[in-house]
Coordinates of C-alpha atoms (C1' of nucleotides) in Angstrom, one line a residue:
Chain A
X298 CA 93.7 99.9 87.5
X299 CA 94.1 97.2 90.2
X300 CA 91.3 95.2 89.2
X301 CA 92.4 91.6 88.0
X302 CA 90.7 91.0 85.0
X303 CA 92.8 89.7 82.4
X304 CA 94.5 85.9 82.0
X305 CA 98.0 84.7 81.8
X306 CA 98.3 84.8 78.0
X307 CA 97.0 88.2 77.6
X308 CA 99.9 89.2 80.7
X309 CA 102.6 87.2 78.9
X310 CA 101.8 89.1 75.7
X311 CA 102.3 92.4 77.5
X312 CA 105.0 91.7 79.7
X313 CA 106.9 89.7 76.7
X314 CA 107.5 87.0 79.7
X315 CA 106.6 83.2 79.1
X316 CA 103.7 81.5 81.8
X317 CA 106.4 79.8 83.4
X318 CA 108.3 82.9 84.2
X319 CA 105.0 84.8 85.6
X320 CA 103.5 81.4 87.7
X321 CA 107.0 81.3 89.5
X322 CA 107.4 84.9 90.4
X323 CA 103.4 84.3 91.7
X324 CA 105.2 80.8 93.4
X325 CA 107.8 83.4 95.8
X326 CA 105.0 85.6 96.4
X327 CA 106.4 89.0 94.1
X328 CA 102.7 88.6 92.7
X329 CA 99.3 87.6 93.7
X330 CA 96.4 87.4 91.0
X331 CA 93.2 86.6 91.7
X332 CA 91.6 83.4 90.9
X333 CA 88.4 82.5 88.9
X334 CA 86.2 79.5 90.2
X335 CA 87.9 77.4 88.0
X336 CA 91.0 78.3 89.0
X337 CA 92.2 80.5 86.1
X338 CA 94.3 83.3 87.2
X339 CA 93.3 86.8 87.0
X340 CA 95.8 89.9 86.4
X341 CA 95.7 93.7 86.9
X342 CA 97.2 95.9 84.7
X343 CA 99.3 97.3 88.3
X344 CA 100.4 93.0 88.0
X345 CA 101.7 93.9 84.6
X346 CA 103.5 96.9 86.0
X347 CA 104.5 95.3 88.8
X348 CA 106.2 92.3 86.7
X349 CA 107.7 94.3 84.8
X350 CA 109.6 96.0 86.9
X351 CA 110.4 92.3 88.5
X352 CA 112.0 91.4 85.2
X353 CA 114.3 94.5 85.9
X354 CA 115.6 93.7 88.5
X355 CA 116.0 90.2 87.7
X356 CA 118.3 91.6 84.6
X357 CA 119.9 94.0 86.9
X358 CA 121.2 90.6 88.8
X359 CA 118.5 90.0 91.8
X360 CA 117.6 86.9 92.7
X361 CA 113.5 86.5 93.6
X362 CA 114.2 86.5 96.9
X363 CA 116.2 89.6 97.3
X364 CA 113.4 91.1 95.2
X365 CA 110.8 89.9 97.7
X366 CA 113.0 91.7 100.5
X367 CA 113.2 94.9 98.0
X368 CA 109.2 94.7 97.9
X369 CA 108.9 94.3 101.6
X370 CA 111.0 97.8 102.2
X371 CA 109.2 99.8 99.5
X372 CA 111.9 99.8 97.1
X373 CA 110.0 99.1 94.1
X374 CA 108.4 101.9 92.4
X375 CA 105.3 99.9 91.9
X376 CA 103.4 99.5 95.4
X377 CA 101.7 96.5 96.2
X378 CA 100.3 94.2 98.8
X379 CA 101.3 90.6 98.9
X380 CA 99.1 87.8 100.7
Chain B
X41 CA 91.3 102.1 79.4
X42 CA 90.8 100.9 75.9
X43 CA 93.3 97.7 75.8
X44 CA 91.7 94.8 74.8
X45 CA 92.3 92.2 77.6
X46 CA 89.8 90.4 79.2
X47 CA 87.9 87.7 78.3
X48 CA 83.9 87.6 77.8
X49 CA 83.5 85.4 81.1
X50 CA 84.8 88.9 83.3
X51 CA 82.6 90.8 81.0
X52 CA 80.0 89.3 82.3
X53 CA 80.6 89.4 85.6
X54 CA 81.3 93.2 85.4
X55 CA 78.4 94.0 83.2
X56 CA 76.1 91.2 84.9
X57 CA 75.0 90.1 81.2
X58 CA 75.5 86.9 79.9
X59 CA 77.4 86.1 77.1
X60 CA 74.7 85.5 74.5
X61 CA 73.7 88.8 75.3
X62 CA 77.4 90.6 74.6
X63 CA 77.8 88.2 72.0
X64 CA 74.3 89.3 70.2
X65 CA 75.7 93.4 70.8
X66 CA 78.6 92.6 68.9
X67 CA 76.0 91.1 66.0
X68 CA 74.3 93.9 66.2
X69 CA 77.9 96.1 65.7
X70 CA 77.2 98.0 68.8
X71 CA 80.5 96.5 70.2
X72 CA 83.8 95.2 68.2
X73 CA 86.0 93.3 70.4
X74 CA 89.4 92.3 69.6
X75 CA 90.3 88.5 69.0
X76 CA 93.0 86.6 70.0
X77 CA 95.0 83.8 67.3
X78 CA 92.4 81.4 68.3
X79 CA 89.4 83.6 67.8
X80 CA 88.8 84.7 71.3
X81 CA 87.5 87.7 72.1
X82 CA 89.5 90.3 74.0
X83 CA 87.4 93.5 76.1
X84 CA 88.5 96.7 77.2
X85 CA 87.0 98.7 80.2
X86 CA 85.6 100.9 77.4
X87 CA 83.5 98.0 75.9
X88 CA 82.4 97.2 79.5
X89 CA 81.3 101.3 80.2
X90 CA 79.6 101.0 76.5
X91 CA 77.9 97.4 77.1
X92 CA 76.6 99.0 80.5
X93 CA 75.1 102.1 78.7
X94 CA 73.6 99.8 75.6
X95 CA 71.8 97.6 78.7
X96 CA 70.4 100.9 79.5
X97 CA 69.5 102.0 76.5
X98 CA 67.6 98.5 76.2
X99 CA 65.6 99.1 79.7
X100 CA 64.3 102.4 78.7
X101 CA 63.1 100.3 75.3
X102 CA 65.2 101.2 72.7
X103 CA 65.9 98.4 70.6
X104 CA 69.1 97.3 68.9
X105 CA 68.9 99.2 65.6
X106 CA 68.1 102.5 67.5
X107 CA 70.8 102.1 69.7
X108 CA 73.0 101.9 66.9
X109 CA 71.8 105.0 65.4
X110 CA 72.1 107.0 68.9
X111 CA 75.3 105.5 68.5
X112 CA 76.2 106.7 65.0
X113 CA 75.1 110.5 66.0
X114 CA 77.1 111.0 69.0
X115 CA 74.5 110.8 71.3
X116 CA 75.7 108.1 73.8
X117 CA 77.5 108.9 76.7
X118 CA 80.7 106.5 76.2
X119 CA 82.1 107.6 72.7
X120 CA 83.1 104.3 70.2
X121 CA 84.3 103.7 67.5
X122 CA 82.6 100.5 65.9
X123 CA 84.1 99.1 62.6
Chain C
dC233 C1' 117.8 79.3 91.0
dG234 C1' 115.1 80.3 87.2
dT235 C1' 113.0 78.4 83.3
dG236 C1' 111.8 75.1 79.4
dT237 C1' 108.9 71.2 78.2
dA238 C1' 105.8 67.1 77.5
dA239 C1' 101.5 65.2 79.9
dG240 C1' 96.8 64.8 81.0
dG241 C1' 93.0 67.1 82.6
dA242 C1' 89.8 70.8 83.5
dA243 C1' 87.8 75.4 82.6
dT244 C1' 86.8 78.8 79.0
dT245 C1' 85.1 80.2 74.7
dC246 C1' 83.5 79.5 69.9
dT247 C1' 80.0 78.7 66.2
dG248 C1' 75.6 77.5 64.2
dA249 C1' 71.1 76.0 65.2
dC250 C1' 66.6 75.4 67.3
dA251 C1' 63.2 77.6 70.3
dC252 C1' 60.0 81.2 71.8
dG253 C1' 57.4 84.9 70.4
Chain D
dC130 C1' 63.8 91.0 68.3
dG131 C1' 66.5 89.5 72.0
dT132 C1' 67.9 85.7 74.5
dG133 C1' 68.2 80.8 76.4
dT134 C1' 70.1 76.3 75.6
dA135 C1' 72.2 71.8 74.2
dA136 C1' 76.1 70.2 71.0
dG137 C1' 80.6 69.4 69.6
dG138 C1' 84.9 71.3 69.0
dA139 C1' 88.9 74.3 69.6
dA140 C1' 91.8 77.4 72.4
dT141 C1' 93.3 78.5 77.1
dT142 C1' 95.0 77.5 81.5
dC143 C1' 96.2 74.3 85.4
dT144 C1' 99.2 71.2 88.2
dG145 C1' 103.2 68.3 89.2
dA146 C1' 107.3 66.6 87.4
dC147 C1' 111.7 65.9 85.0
dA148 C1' 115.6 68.5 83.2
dC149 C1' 119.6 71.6 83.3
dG150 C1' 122.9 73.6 86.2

DNA sequence: CGTGTAAGGAATTCTGACACG
DNA sequence: CGTGTAAGGAATTCTGACACG
């Protein structure tokens, strides 16, 4: 289920994060949605997945930037390619 | 895949329809999206498989009310259950 | 650093109606 | 019957910034 189809509200209601939270993890590159033409962002459900298991980490005390260097060493259980 | 997440613009561009068209299906009660606070509708992949088959229902000239019938007696491919 | 918020604007979606046929 | 469209409004999302710390 990679395909980005879904907006920010409807991520924020299954991840329990605010937009804030999910446009800055996009802003150090943990995520990359897609956009529309208008320049909505579009999720996948493997973005939910994948910010989910950002929040974790961030609760387990990583900064964004150690979890970028996590993602780069396929540390995360969620796989995923960053532009 | 029968969350409720997308929004009738990626319908579209999935199903190739346009939104009068999806909107009129769900008139008809051959579809029954979810809706956001705000009255938005919310699709799953299932109502996208289900639109795709109604389209095709509609090219070999069945009309609306017989799809819904087909519907009702099990004899459409994607299974759905319409309130 | 990570996140909240008010601000103003732009894109998205909604409903009810008129049109054609 | 099924679908296009213009109309006006409401909900959704966007960006850049200020704030706290």
């Amino acid at each position: 289920m990679n395909e980005k189809v879904m907006g920010i509200g409807m991520v924020c209601e299954l991840t329990g994060l605010s937009e804030r939270q999910i446009r800055y993890y996009e802003e150090r590159q943990l995520i990359s949605p897609d956009r529309t033409q208008g320049r909505t962002r579009k999720y996948s459900f493997e973005d939910v997945e994948r910010i989910k298991e950002i929040q974790q980490k961030m609760n387990e005390g990583f900064n964004t930037f150690e979890i970028r260097q996590l993602a780069a060493k396929g540390r995360l259980t969620i796989k995923y390619s960053c532009t």
